[in-house]
CSV table of C-alpha atoms in Angstrom, one decimal:
chain,number,residue,atom,x,y,z
A,1,MET,CA,-35.1,-90.8,-146.2
A,2,LEU,CA,-34.8,-89.7,-149.8
A,3,LEU,CA,-33.5,-86.2,-149.1
A,4,GLU,CA,-30.9,-87.5,-146.8
A,5,ARG,CA,-29.7,-89.9,-149.4
A,6,LEU,CA,-29.5,-87.2,-152.2
A,7,THR,CA,-27.7,-84.7,-150.0
A,8,SER,CA,-25.3,-87.0,-148.2
A,9,SER,CA,-21.5,-87.0,-148.8
A,10,GLY,CA,-19.7,-89.7,-150.6
A,11,PRO,CA,-19.6,-91.0,-154.2
A,12,LYS,CA,-22.8,-90.9,-156.2
A,13,ARG,CA,-24.0,-93.2,-159.0
A,14,ILE,CA,-26.2,-92.3,-162.0
A,15,LEU,CA,-28.0,-94.6,-164.4
A,16,ALA,CA,-29.2,-93.2,-167.7
A,17,LEU,CA,-31.6,-95.1,-170.0
A,18,ASP,CA,-32.2,-94.2,-173.7
A,19,GLY,CA,-35.5,-94.2,-175.5
A,20,GLY,CA,-36.1,-96.6,-178.3
A,21,GLY,CA,-39.6,-98.2,-178.1
A,22,ILE,CA,-39.7,-101.9,-177.9
A,23,ARG,CA,-35.9,-101.9,-178.2
A,24,GLY,CA,-35.8,-101.2,-174.5
A,25,ALA,CA,-35.6,-105.0,-174.2
A,26,ILE,CA,-32.0,-104.6,-175.3
A,27,ALA,CA,-31.2,-102.3,-172.4
A,28,LEU,CA,-32.8,-104.8,-170.0
A,29,GLY,CA,-30.2,-107.4,-171.0
A,30,TYR,CA,-27.4,-105.0,-169.9
A,31,LEU,CA,-29.2,-104.1,-166.7
A,32,GLU,CA,-29.7,-107.8,-165.8
A,33,ARG,CA,-25.9,-108.3,-166.2
A,34,ILE,CA,-25.1,-105.2,-164.2
A,35,GLU,CA,-27.5,-106.3,-161.4
A,36,GLN,CA,-25.9,-109.8,-161.3
A,37,GLU,CA,-22.4,-108.3,-161.1
A,38,LEU,CA,-23.3,-105.9,-158.3
A,39,ARG,CA,-25.0,-108.6,-156.4
A,40,ALA,CA,-21.9,-110.8,-156.6
A,41,ARG,CA,-19.6,-107.9,-155.7
A,42,HIS,CA,-21.6,-107.0,-152.6
A,43,ASP,CA,-22.4,-110.6,-151.7
A,44,ASP,CA,-26.1,-109.7,-151.6
A,45,PRO,CA,-28.4,-111.8,-153.8
A,46,ASP,CA,-31.3,-109.4,-153.1
A,47,LEU,CA,-29.5,-106.2,-154.0
A,48,LEU,CA,-31.6,-104.0,-156.4
A,49,LEU,CA,-30.3,-101.3,-158.7
A,50,CYS,CA,-32.2,-98.7,-156.7
A,51,ASP,CA,-30.0,-99.6,-153.8
A,52,TYR,CA,-26.8,-98.9,-155.8
A,53,PHE,CA,-27.8,-96.0,-158.1
A,54,ASP,CA,-28.6,-92.6,-156.5
A,55,LEU,CA,-30.3,-91.1,-159.6
A,56,ILE,CA,-32.0,-93.1,-162.3
A,57,GLY,CA,-33.4,-91.4,-165.3
A,58,GLY,CA,-34.9,-92.3,-168.6
A,59,THR,CA,-36.6,-91.1,-171.8
A,60,SER,CA,-39.6,-92.8,-173.4
A,61,THR,CA,-39.1,-96.6,-173.0
A,62,GLY,CA,-36.3,-95.7,-170.7
A,63,SER,CA,-38.7,-93.9,-168.4
A,64,ILE,CA,-40.7,-97.1,-167.9
A,65,ILE,CA,-37.5,-99.0,-166.9
A,66,ALA,CA,-36.3,-96.1,-164.8
A,67,ALA,CA,-39.5,-95.9,-162.9
A,68,GLY,CA,-39.7,-99.6,-162.4
A,69,LEU,CA,-36.2,-99.7,-161.0
A,70,ALA,CA,-36.6,-96.6,-158.8
A,71,THR,CA,-39.7,-98.2,-157.2
A,72,GLY,CA,-37.8,-101.3,-156.1
A,73,ARG,CA,-38.4,-103.7,-158.9
A,74,SER,CA,-35.8,-106.2,-160.0
A,75,VAL,CA,-34.7,-106.3,-163.6
A,76,ALA,CA,-36.3,-109.7,-164.0
A,77,GLU,CA,-39.7,-108.2,-163.1
A,78,ILE,CA,-39.4,-105.4,-165.6
A,79,LYS,CA,-38.2,-107.8,-168.3
A,80,ASP,CA,-41.2,-110.0,-167.8
A,81,LEU,CA,-43.4,-106.8,-168.3
A,82,TYR,CA,-41.7,-106.1,-171.6
A,83,LEU,CA,-42.0,-109.7,-172.9
A,84,ARG,CA,-45.8,-109.6,-172.1
A,85,LEU,CA,-46.5,-106.0,-173.0
A,86,GLY,CA,-44.5,-105.4,-176.2
A,87,PRO,CA,-46.6,-107.5,-178.6
A,88,ARG,CA,-49.8,-106.1,-177.1
A,89,VAL,CA,-48.8,-102.4,-177.2
A,90,PHE,CA,-47.4,-102.5,-180.8
A,91,SER,CA,-50.1,-104.6,-182.4
A,92,GLN,CA,-53.5,-102.7,-182.4
A,93,ARG,CA,-53.2,-100.1,-185.1
A,94,ARG,CA,-56.0,-97.5,-185.1
A,95,ARG,CA,-57.8,-95.3,-187.6
A,96,LEU,CA,-60.3,-92.7,-186.5
A,97,LEU,CA,-62.7,-90.5,-188.5
A,98,GLY,CA,-61.1,-91.8,-191.8
A,99,ARG,CA,-57.6,-90.6,-191.0
A,100,LEU,CA,-54.7,-92.0,-189.1
A,101,GLU,CA,-54.7,-90.2,-185.7
A,102,SER,CA,-52.1,-92.4,-184.1
A,103,LYS,CA,-50.4,-95.6,-185.2
A,104,PHE,CA,-51.3,-97.5,-182.1
A,105,ASP,CA,-53.9,-97.5,-179.4
A,106,ALA,CA,-52.3,-96.7,-176.0
A,107,ALA,CA,-55.0,-98.5,-174.0
A,108,ALA,CA,-52.8,-101.6,-173.4
A,109,LEU,CA,-49.9,-99.5,-172.2
A,110,GLU,CA,-52.1,-97.4,-169.9
A,111,VAL,CA,-53.7,-100.5,-168.4
A,112,GLU,CA,-50.3,-102.0,-167.6
A,113,LEU,CA,-48.9,-98.8,-166.2
A,114,ARG,CA,-52.0,-98.5,-164.0
A,115,GLN,CA,-51.4,-102.0,-162.7
A,116,GLN,CA,-47.7,-101.5,-162.2
A,117,PHE,CA,-47.7,-98.1,-160.6
A,118,GLY,CA,-51.3,-97.5,-159.4
A,119,ASP,CA,-51.7,-94.0,-158.0
A,120,THR,CA,-48.0,-93.6,-156.9
A,121,ARG,CA,-47.0,-89.9,-157.2
A,122,LEU,CA,-43.7,-88.5,-158.2
A,123,GLY,CA,-43.3,-87.2,-154.6
A,124,ASP,CA,-44.2,-90.5,-152.9
A,125,GLU,CA,-41.0,-91.1,-150.9
A,126,ASP,CA,-42.3,-94.4,-149.5
A,127,ALA,CA,-42.5,-95.9,-153.0
A,128,ILE,CA,-39.6,-94.2,-154.8
A,129,THR,CA,-36.5,-94.7,-152.7
A,130,THR,CA,-33.9,-93.1,-155.0
A,131,GLY,CA,-33.5,-90.1,-157.3
A,132,LEU,CA,-35.7,-90.3,-160.4
A,133,CYS,CA,-35.9,-88.2,-163.6
A,134,ILE,CA,-38.5,-88.8,-166.3
A,135,VAL,CA,-37.8,-86.8,-169.5
A,136,ALA,CA,-40.8,-85.6,-171.6
A,137,LYS,CA,-41.4,-82.9,-174.2
A,138,ARG,CA,-44.2,-80.3,-173.6
A,139,ALA,CA,-45.6,-79.9,-177.1
A,140,ASP,CA,-47.6,-76.7,-176.5
A,141,THR,CA,-44.6,-74.8,-175.3
A,142,ARG,CA,-41.8,-76.7,-177.1
A,143,SER,CA,-39.9,-77.1,-173.8
A,144,THR,CA,-38.2,-80.2,-172.6
A,145,TRP,CA,-39.3,-81.2,-169.0
A,146,TYR,CA,-37.2,-83.1,-166.5
A,147,LEU,CA,-39.7,-84.5,-164.0
A,148,LEU,CA,-37.6,-84.9,-160.8
A,149,ASN,CA,-38.3,-86.1,-157.3
A,150,HIS,CA,-35.7,-84.1,-155.4
A,151,PRO,CA,-37.6,-82.7,-152.5
A,152,ASN,CA,-35.6,-79.4,-152.7
A,153,GLY,CA,-36.1,-79.0,-156.4
A,154,ARG,CA,-37.5,-75.7,-157.6
A,155,TYR,CA,-40.6,-77.3,-159.3
A,156,TYR,CA,-41.0,-80.2,-156.9
A,157,PRO,CA,-44.0,-78.5,-155.1
A,158,LYS,CA,-45.8,-78.2,-158.4
A,159,ASN,CA,-44.9,-81.6,-159.8
A,160,LYS,CA,-44.8,-83.9,-156.8
A,161,HIS,CA,-48.6,-84.6,-157.3
A,162,ILE,CA,-48.1,-86.0,-160.8
A,163,ARG,CA,-48.9,-89.7,-161.0
A,164,LEU,CA,-46.0,-91.8,-162.0
A,165,ARG,CA,-48.0,-93.6,-164.6
A,166,ASP,CA,-49.0,-90.3,-166.2
A,167,ALA,CA,-45.5,-89.0,-166.3
A,168,ILE,CA,-44.4,-92.2,-168.0
A,169,ARG,CA,-47.3,-92.1,-170.4
A,170,SER,CA,-46.1,-88.5,-171.3
A,171,SER,CA,-42.6,-89.6,-171.9
A,172,THR,CA,-43.6,-92.4,-174.1
A,173,ALA,CA,-46.1,-90.5,-176.3
A,174,ALA,CA,-44.1,-90.7,-179.5
A,175,PRO,CA,-45.7,-88.6,-182.2
A,176,THR,CA,-47.6,-90.7,-184.7
A,177,PHE,CA,-47.2,-93.8,-182.4
A,178,PHE,CA,-49.5,-92.5,-179.6
A,179,ILE,CA,-51.6,-89.4,-179.0
A,180,PRO,CA,-50.2,-86.8,-176.6
A,181,GLN,CA,-50.7,-87.0,-172.9
A,182,GLU,CA,-52.4,-84.1,-171.1
A,183,LEU,CA,-51.0,-83.3,-167.6
A,184,GLU,CA,-51.9,-80.8,-164.9
A,185,VAL,CA,-48.6,-79.1,-164.1
A,186,GLY,CA,-49.6,-77.0,-161.1
A,187,GLU,CA,-51.8,-74.1,-160.2
A,188,GLY,CA,-54.5,-75.2,-162.6
A,189,GLU,CA,-52.2,-75.1,-165.7
A,190,ARG,CA,-52.4,-78.0,-168.1
A,191,GLY,CA,-49.9,-79.0,-170.8
A,192,ALA,CA,-49.8,-81.4,-173.8
A,193,PHE,CA,-46.8,-83.8,-173.5
A,194,VAL,CA,-45.1,-86.0,-176.1
A,195,ASP,CA,-42.1,-88.4,-176.1
A,196,GLY,CA,-39.0,-87.0,-174.5
A,197,GLY,CA,-37.1,-88.4,-177.5
A,198,VAL,CA,-38.3,-85.4,-179.5
A,199,SER,CA,-35.5,-83.4,-177.9
A,200,MET,CA,-31.8,-83.6,-177.3
A,201,GLU,CA,-32.4,-86.1,-174.6
A,202,ASN,CA,-33.4,-89.4,-176.2
A,203,ASN,CA,-30.0,-90.3,-174.7
A,204,PRO,CA,-30.4,-88.5,-171.4
A,205,ALA,CA,-26.9,-89.2,-170.0
A,206,LEU,CA,-25.4,-85.8,-170.4
A,207,ARG,CA,-28.5,-84.0,-169.0
A,208,LEU,CA,-28.4,-86.3,-166.0
A,209,PHE,CA,-24.8,-85.3,-165.3
A,210,ILE,CA,-25.8,-81.7,-165.6
A,211,ILE,CA,-28.8,-82.3,-163.3
A,212,ALA,CA,-26.5,-84.0,-160.7
A,213,THR,CA,-24.0,-81.1,-160.7
A,214,ALA,CA,-25.5,-77.8,-161.8
A,215,PRO,CA,-26.7,-75.8,-158.7
A,216,GLY,CA,-30.1,-75.0,-160.1
A,217,TYR,CA,-31.2,-78.6,-159.9
A,218,ARG,CA,-30.3,-78.7,-156.1
A,219,PHE,CA,-28.4,-82.0,-156.3
A,220,GLU,CA,-25.0,-80.3,-156.4
A,221,TRP,CA,-22.9,-83.5,-156.3
A,222,PRO,CA,-19.1,-82.9,-156.3
A,223,VAL,CA,-17.4,-83.8,-159.6
A,224,GLY,CA,-14.4,-86.2,-160.0
A,225,SER,CA,-13.7,-89.6,-161.4
A,226,ASP,CA,-14.1,-91.1,-157.9
A,227,ASN,CA,-17.1,-89.0,-157.0
A,228,ILE,CA,-19.6,-89.6,-159.9
A,229,LEU,CA,-20.2,-92.8,-161.8
A,230,LEU,CA,-22.5,-92.5,-164.8
A,231,VAL,CA,-23.7,-95.6,-166.5
A,232,SER,CA,-25.5,-95.0,-169.8
A,233,ILE,CA,-27.4,-97.8,-171.6
A,234,GLY,CA,-28.7,-97.5,-175.2
A,235,THR,CA,-31.2,-99.5,-177.1
A,236,GLY,CA,-29.0,-100.4,-180.1
A,237,GLU,CA,-27.3,-98.4,-182.8
A,238,SER,CA,-26.9,-98.8,-186.6
A,239,PHE,CA,-24.9,-96.9,-189.2
A,240,PRO,CA,-27.2,-96.5,-192.2
A,241,LYS,CA,-25.8,-95.6,-195.6
A,242,PHE,CA,-28.0,-94.8,-198.5
A,243,ASP,CA,-27.5,-94.8,-202.3
A,244,LEU,CA,-27.1,-91.3,-203.7
A,245,GLY,CA,-29.9,-91.9,-206.2
A,246,GLU,CA,-32.2,-92.9,-203.3
A,247,VAL,CA,-31.4,-89.7,-201.4
A,248,PHE,CA,-32.1,-87.5,-204.4
A,249,ASP,CA,-35.3,-89.3,-205.1
A,250,ASN,CA,-36.7,-88.5,-201.6
A,251,ARG,CA,-39.9,-86.6,-201.6
A,252,VAL,CA,-41.2,-84.2,-198.8
A,253,TRP,CA,-42.8,-87.0,-196.8
A,254,ASP,CA,-39.7,-89.1,-197.1
A,255,TRP,CA,-37.7,-86.4,-195.4
A,256,ALA,CA,-40.4,-85.9,-192.8
A,257,ILE,CA,-40.0,-89.6,-191.9
A,258,GLU,CA,-36.1,-89.5,-191.9
A,259,ILE,CA,-35.3,-86.2,-190.2
A,260,PRO,CA,-36.4,-87.0,-186.7
A,261,GLY,CA,-34.2,-90.1,-186.7
A,262,MET,CA,-31.3,-88.0,-188.0
A,263,PHE,CA,-31.7,-85.5,-185.1
A,264,MET,CA,-31.9,-88.3,-182.5
A,265,GLU,CA,-28.7,-90.0,-183.8
A,266,ASP,CA,-26.8,-86.7,-183.9
A,267,ALA,CA,-28.0,-85.8,-180.3
A,268,THR,CA,-26.9,-89.2,-179.0
A,269,TRP,CA,-23.4,-88.9,-180.5
A,270,HIS,CA,-23.1,-85.3,-179.4
A,271,ASN,CA,-23.9,-86.4,-175.8
A,272,GLN,CA,-21.4,-89.3,-176.0
A,273,MET,CA,-18.7,-87.1,-177.4
A,274,MET,CA,-19.1,-84.5,-174.6
A,275,LEU,CA,-19.2,-87.1,-171.9
A,276,GLN,CA,-16.1,-88.9,-173.2
A,277,PHE,CA,-14.4,-85.4,-173.3
A,278,LEU,CA,-15.3,-84.9,-169.7
A,279,SER,CA,-14.6,-88.3,-168.2
A,280,GLU,CA,-12.5,-91.3,-167.5
A,281,SER,CA,-14.2,-94.0,-169.7
A,282,PRO,CA,-13.1,-97.6,-170.1
A,283,THR,CA,-15.9,-98.1,-172.7
A,284,ALA,CA,-15.0,-95.1,-174.9
A,285,LYS,CA,-15.8,-95.5,-178.6
A,286,THR,CA,-14.3,-93.7,-181.5
A,287,ILE,CA,-16.4,-90.6,-182.2
A,288,ASP,CA,-15.0,-90.1,-185.6
A,289,ARG,CA,-11.6,-90.4,-187.4
A,290,GLU,CA,-10.7,-86.8,-186.6
A,291,ILE,CA,-10.9,-86.8,-182.9
A,292,GLY,CA,-10.9,-90.5,-182.0
A,293,THR,CA,-12.0,-91.5,-178.5
A,294,LEU,CA,-10.8,-88.3,-176.7
A,295,GLN,CA,-9.4,-90.4,-173.9
A,296,GLY,CA,-6.9,-88.5,-171.9
A,297,GLU,CA,-7.9,-85.3,-173.5
A,298,TYR,CA,-10.0,-83.8,-170.7
A,299,LEU,CA,-12.0,-80.7,-171.4
A,300,ALA,CA,-11.6,-79.6,-167.8
A,301,GLY,CA,-8.0,-80.6,-167.5
A,302,LYS,CA,-9.0,-83.6,-165.4
A,303,PRO,CA,-11.9,-86.2,-165.5
A,304,LEU,CA,-15.1,-84.9,-163.9
A,305,LEU,CA,-16.7,-88.4,-163.7
A,306,THR,CA,-16.3,-92.0,-164.6
A,307,TYR,CA,-18.5,-92.8,-167.6
A,308,LEU,CA,-19.7,-96.2,-169.0
A,309,ARG,CA,-21.7,-96.5,-172.2
A,310,TYR,CA,-23.2,-99.7,-173.4
A,311,ASN,CA,-25.0,-99.8,-176.8
A,312,PRO,CA,-24.7,-102.8,-179.1
A,313,GLU,CA,-24.6,-102.5,-182.9
A,314,LEU,CA,-27.7,-103.6,-184.8
A,315,THR,CA,-25.6,-104.4,-187.9
A,316,VAL,CA,-24.5,-107.5,-189.7
A,317,GLN,CA,-21.1,-107.2,-188.1
A,318,GLY,CA,-22.6,-106.5,-184.7
A,319,LEU,CA,-24.8,-109.6,-184.7
A,320,SER,CA,-21.9,-111.7,-185.9
A,321,ARG,CA,-19.8,-110.4,-183.0
A,322,LEU,CA,-22.5,-111.6,-180.6
A,323,GLY,CA,-22.8,-115.0,-182.3
A,324,LEU,CA,-26.3,-114.1,-183.5
A,325,SER,CA,-25.9,-114.1,-187.3
A,326,ARG,CA,-29.0,-116.1,-187.6
A,327,LEU,CA,-30.9,-112.9,-186.8
A,328,GLU,CA,-29.4,-111.0,-189.7
A,329,ALA,CA,-32.4,-111.4,-192.0
A,330,ARG,CA,-34.5,-109.7,-189.3
A,331,LEU,CA,-32.3,-106.6,-189.0
A,332,PRO,CA,-34.9,-104.2,-190.5
A,333,GLN,CA,-37.5,-105.3,-187.9
A,334,LEU,CA,-34.9,-105.3,-185.1
A,335,ARG,CA,-33.9,-101.7,-185.9
A,336,ALA,CA,-37.6,-100.5,-185.8
A,337,MET,CA,-39.0,-99.2,-182.5
A,338,ASP,CA,-42.4,-100.7,-182.9
A,339,GLU,CA,-41.9,-104.4,-183.9
A,340,GLY,CA,-43.4,-105.9,-180.7
A,341,GLU,CA,-43.2,-109.4,-182.1
A,342,ARG,CA,-39.4,-109.1,-182.1
A,343,VAL,CA,-39.1,-108.4,-178.3
A,344,ARG,CA,-37.6,-111.8,-177.5
A,345,ASP,CA,-34.9,-111.4,-180.2
A,346,LEU,CA,-34.1,-108.0,-178.8
A,347,ALA,CA,-33.8,-109.4,-175.3
A,348,GLU,CA,-31.4,-112.0,-176.6
A,349,ILE,CA,-29.3,-109.3,-178.3
A,350,GLY,CA,-29.1,-107.4,-175.0
A,351,ALA,CA,-28.1,-110.5,-173.0
A,352,ALA,CA,-25.4,-111.5,-175.5
A,353,GLY,CA,-24.1,-107.9,-175.8
A,354,ALA,CA,-23.9,-107.6,-172.0
A,355,THR,CA,-22.0,-110.8,-171.6
A,356,GLN,CA,-19.3,-109.5,-173.9
A,357,ASP,CA,-19.4,-105.8,-173.0
A,358,VAL,CA,-20.0,-105.5,-169.2
A,359,GLN,CA,-16.8,-106.2,-167.3
A,360,PRO,CA,-16.4,-106.2,-163.5
A,361,ASP,CA,-13.4,-103.8,-163.6
A,362,HIS,CA,-15.6,-101.2,-165.4
A,363,PHE,CA,-17.1,-100.4,-161.9
A,364,PRO,CA,-14.4,-98.9,-159.7
A,365,ALA,CA,-14.2,-100.0,-156.1
A,366,ALA,CA,-14.6,-96.3,-155.1
A,367,PHE,CA,-18.3,-96.7,-155.9
A,368,ASP,CA,-18.9,-99.9,-154.0
A,369,LEU,CA,-21.6,-99.6,-151.3
A,370,PRO,CA,-20.4,-99.3,-147.8
A,371,ARG,CA,-20.4,-102.5,-145.8
A,372,ASP,CA,-22.6,-102.7,-142.8
């Protein structure tokens, strides 16, 4: 029973999945490696990530993966979906009434979501066997929504009727890519929703930690490095640097294109900084040259969780590290979120990155599932 699982004692495990459009294929490489490691560790070839993680959450493309995992799919099944769907979703550009209303037609995505999730509702405990959080942005009120399936949640009675496919469609409605999604949010009220990445939560890891521990969300899991494991998976990062003349030549529409990406990058690094400041983290990266990795410098005086972050570099150096220098000429396309034809290259980057980055000792024995 879901409520029993979410309120039971013992260590809890959280999986957070970034947004990033078709670059979600990178995250799947890491998830596949983690699934293999957990199956070997538990001597169970059929173990699913929903068996291990007690709360799975995602933004945008991460919401598709999160919902697939939470409803009992293997990573291989979701990977097959991406390889088939990516080129179709990001191929049919549309123009209506002589103006560009949205870059792509969402029909292919909606058809696939209907086939995958049918009429499953957020509150369907028979279909969703673990905690689930889908992050979306309500455009008409400018508020970020965390669609949760905790039966004791404050807004669960209003949101439990929402179809999973509609929640995902809301979370993936990236402005200019797809038109917004309209949802009934209870008591006859309707809202217009866009991609959850248009918020601080394109990387939802810090928010999921807050959801798991802040009393208002009703999870109220005890903190501690042996009590909460948070695994956060990105969709690739790059470190752009522009010529000064190019920056000063920018026009208004150039800034309009660049600014959302700037905000998303800053939010991601802010979340990573705070989590490294709060946690024991064997994967900690240098935040900047001033504060370093923050390891051993616990904000609360002691680690409140164990934190793992996997996110490969989409740079010349990053590809070289992975033995994939042959993809260097495609870097501009690989960094884009809508190059569906590059989905297999992205999957290869994820698999190579996971082979190097994911180590068995990253997962403490304290979080192993109990033996029958």
